[in-house]
Short mmCIF file of N, CA and C in Angstrom, two decimals:
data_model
loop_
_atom_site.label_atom_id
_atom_site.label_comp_id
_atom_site.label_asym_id
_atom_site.label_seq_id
_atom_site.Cartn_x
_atom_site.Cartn_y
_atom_site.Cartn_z
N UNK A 1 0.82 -1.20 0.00
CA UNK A 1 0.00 0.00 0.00
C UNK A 1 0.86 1.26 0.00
N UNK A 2 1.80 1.24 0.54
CA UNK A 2 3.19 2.39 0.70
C UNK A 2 3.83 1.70 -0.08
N UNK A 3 4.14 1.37 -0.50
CA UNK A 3 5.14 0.90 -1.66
C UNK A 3 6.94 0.65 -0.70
N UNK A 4 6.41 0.48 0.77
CA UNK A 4 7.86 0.49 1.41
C UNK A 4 7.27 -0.24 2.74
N UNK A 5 7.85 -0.52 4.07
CA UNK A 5 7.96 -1.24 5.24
C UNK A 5 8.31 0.00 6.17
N UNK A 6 7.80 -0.41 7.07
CA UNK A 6 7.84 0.97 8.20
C UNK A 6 8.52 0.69 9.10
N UNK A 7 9.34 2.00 9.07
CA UNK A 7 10.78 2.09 10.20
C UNK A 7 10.24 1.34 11.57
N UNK A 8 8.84 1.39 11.90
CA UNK A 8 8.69 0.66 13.04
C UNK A 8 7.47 -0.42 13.18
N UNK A 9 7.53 -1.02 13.99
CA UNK A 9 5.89 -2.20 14.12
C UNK A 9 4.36 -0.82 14.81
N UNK A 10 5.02 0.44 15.32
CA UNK A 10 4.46 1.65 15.99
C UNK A 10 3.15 1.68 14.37
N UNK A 11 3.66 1.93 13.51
CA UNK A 11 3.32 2.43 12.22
C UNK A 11 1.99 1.76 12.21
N UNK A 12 1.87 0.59 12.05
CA UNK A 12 1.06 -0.40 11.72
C UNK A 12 0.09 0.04 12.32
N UNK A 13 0.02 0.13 13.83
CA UNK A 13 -1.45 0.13 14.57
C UNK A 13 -2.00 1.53 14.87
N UNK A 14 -3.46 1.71 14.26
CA UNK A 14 -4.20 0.44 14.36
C UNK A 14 -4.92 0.32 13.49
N UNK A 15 -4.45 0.46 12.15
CA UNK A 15 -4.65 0.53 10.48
C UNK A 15 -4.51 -0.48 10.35
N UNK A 16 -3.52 -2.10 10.89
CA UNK A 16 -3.21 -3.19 10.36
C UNK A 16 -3.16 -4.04 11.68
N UNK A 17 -2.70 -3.75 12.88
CA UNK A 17 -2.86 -4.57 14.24
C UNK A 17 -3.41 -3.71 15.13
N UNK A 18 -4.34 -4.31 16.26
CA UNK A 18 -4.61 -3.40 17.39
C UNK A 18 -3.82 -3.30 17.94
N UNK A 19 -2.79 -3.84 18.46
CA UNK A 19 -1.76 -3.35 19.62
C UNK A 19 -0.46 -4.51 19.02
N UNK A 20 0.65 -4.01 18.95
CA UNK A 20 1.91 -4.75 19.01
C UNK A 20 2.40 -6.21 19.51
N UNK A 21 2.25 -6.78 19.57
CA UNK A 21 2.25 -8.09 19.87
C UNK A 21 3.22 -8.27 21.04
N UNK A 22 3.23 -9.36 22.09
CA UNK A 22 4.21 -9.20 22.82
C UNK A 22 4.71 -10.28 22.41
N UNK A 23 5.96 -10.19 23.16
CA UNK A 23 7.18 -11.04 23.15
C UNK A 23 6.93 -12.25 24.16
N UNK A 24 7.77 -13.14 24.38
CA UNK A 24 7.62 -14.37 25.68
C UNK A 24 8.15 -13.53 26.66
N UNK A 25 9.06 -12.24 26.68
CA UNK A 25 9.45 -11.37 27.91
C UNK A 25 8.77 -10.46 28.30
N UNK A 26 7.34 -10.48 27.55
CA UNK A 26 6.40 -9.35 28.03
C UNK A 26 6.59 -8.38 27.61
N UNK A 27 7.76 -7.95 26.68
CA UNK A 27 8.10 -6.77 25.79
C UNK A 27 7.60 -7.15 24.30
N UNK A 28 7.36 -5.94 23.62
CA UNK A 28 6.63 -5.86 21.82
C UNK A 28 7.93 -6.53 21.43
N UNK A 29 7.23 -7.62 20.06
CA UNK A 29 8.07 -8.30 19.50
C UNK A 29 8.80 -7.22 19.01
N UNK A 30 10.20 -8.00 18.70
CA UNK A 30 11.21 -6.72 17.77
C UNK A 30 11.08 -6.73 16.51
N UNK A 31 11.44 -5.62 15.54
CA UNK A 31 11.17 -5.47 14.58
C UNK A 31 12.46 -4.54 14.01
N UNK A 32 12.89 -4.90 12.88
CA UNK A 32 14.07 -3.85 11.75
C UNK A 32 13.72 -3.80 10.46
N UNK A 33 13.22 -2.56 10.01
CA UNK A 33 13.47 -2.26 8.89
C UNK A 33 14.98 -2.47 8.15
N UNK A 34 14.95 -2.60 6.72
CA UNK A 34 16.41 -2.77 6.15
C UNK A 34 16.20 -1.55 4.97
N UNK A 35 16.26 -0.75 5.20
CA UNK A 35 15.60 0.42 3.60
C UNK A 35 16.31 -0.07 2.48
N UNK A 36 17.56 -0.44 2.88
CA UNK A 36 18.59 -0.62 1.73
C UNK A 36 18.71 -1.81 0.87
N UNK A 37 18.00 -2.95 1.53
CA UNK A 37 17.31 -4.09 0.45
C UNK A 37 16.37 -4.72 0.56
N UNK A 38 15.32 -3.75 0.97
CA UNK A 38 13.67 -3.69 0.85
C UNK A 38 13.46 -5.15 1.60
N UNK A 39 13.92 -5.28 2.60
CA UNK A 39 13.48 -6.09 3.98
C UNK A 39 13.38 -6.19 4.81
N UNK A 40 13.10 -6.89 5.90
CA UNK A 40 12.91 -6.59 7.44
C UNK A 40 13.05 -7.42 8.01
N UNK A 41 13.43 -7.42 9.31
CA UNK A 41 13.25 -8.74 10.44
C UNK A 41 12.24 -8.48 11.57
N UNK A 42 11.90 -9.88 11.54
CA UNK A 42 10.73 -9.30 12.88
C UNK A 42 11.79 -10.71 13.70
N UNK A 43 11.53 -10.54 15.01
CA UNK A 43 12.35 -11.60 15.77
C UNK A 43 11.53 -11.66 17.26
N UNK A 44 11.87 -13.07 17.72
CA UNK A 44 11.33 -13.28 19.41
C UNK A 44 12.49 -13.55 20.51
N UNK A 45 12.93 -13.13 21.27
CA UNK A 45 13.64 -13.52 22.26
C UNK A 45 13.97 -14.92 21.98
N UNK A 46 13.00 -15.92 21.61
CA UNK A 46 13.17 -16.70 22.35
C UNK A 46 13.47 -17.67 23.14
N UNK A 47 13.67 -18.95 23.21
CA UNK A 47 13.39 -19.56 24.38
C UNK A 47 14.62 -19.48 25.55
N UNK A 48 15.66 -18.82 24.78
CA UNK A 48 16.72 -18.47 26.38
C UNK A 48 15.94 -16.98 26.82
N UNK A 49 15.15 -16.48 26.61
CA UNK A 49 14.55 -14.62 27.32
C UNK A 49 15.65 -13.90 26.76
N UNK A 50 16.41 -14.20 25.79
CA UNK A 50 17.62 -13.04 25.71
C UNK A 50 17.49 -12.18 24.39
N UNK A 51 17.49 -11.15 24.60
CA UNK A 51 17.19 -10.50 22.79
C UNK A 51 19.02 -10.35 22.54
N UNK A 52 19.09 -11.13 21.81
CA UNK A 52 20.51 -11.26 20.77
C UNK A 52 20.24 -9.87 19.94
N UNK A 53 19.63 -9.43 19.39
CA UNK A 53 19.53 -8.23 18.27
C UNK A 53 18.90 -8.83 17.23
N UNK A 54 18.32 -9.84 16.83
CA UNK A 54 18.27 -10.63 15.92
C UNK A 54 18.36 -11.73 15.48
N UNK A 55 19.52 -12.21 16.36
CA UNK A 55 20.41 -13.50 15.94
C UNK A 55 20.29 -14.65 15.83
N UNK A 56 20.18 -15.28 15.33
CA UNK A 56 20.20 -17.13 15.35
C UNK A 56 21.76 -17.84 15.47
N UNK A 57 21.45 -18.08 16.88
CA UNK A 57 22.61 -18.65 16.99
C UNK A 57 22.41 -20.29 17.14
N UNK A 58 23.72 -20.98 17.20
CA UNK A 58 23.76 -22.62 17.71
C UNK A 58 25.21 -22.54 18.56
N UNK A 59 24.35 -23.84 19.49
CA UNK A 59 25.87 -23.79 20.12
C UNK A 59 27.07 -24.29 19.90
N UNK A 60 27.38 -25.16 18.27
CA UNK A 60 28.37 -25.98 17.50
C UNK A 60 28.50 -25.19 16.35
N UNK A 61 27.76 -23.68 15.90
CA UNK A 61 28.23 -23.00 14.89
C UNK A 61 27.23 -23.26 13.80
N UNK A 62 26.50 -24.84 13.74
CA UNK A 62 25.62 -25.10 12.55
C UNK A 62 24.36 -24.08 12.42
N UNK A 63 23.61 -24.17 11.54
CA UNK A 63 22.20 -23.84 11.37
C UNK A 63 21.72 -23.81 12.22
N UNK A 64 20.61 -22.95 13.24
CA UNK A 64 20.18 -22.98 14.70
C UNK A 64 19.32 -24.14 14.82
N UNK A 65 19.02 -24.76 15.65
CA UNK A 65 17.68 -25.70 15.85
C UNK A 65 16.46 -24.93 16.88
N UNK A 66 15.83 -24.28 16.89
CA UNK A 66 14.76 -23.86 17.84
C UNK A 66 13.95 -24.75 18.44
N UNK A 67 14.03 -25.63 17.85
CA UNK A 67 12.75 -26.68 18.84
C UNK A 67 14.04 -27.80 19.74
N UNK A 68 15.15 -27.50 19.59
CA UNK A 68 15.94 -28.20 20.00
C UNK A 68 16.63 -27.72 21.09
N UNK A 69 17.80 -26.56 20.58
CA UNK A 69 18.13 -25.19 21.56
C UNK A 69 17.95 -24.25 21.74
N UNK A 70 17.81 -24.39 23.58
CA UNK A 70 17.21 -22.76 23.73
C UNK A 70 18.19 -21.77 23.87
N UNK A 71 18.97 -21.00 22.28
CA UNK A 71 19.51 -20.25 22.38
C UNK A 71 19.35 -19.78 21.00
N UNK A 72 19.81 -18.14 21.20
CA UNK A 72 19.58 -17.42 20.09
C UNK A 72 18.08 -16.97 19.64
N UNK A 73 17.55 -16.32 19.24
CA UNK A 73 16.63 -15.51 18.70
C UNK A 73 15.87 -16.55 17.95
N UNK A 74 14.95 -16.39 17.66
CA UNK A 74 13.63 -17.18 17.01
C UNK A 74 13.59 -15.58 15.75
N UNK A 75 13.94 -15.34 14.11
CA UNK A 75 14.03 -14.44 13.43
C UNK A 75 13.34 -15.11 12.20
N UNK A 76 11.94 -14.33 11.83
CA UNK A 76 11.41 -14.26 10.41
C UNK A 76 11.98 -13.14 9.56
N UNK A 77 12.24 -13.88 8.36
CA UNK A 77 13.17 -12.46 7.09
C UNK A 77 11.86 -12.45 6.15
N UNK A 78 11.84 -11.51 5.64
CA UNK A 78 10.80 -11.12 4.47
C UNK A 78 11.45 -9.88 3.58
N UNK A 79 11.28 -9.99 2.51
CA UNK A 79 10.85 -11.45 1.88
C UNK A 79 12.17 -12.67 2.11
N UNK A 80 11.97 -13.61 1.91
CA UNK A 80 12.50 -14.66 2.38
C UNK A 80 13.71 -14.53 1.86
N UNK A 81 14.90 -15.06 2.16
CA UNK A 81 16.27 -15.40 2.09
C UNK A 81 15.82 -16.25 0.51
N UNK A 82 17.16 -15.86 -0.29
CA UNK A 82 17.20 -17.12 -1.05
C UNK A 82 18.46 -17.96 -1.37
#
C-alpha cells in the first residue's frame, strides 16, 4: 500500500494490528526495517529470554535448531532469504 515497510511495528497500529504483539518477555516483538534491500526482520527472544539483536545462533556454529536449543533468537526475514 506504501510501496515500502515501516521504520517501526508503531506504524502499523491500528490501520493493520490493534496493539503490538508481545514477546515471551512481556516486551513488543522486535522489529528492523532494512531500507537498503527492501526487507525486514521481525524476531522473538526466544526460548533463552535473551534479545541477541536478531540472531540465530547454535551452540556448534551449525544452522540454529529452535525446537531443540534454547539459544539465540527465534528471526522471520521477508521477503525470504534465497
Amino acid at each position: 500500500e506504501h510501496q515500502s515497510y515501516p521504520d517501526a511495528l508503531a506504524a502499523l497500529v491500528p490501520a493493520y494490528l490493534p496493539d503490538i504483539p508481545l514477546d515471551l518477555d512481556g516486551k513488543p516483538v522486535r522489529f528492523a526495517a532494512d531500507p537498503s534491500n527492501q526487507r525486514y526482520r521481525l524476531w522473538s527472544v526466544g526460548a533463552d529470554g535473551r534479545d541477541d539483536g536478531g540472531a540465530e545462533k547454535s551452540k556448534d556454529g551449525t544452522a540454529p535448531k529452535p525446537w531443540i536449543e534454547p539459544v539465540g533468537d527465534w528471526l522471520w526475514h521477508y521477503p525470504l532469504r534465497a
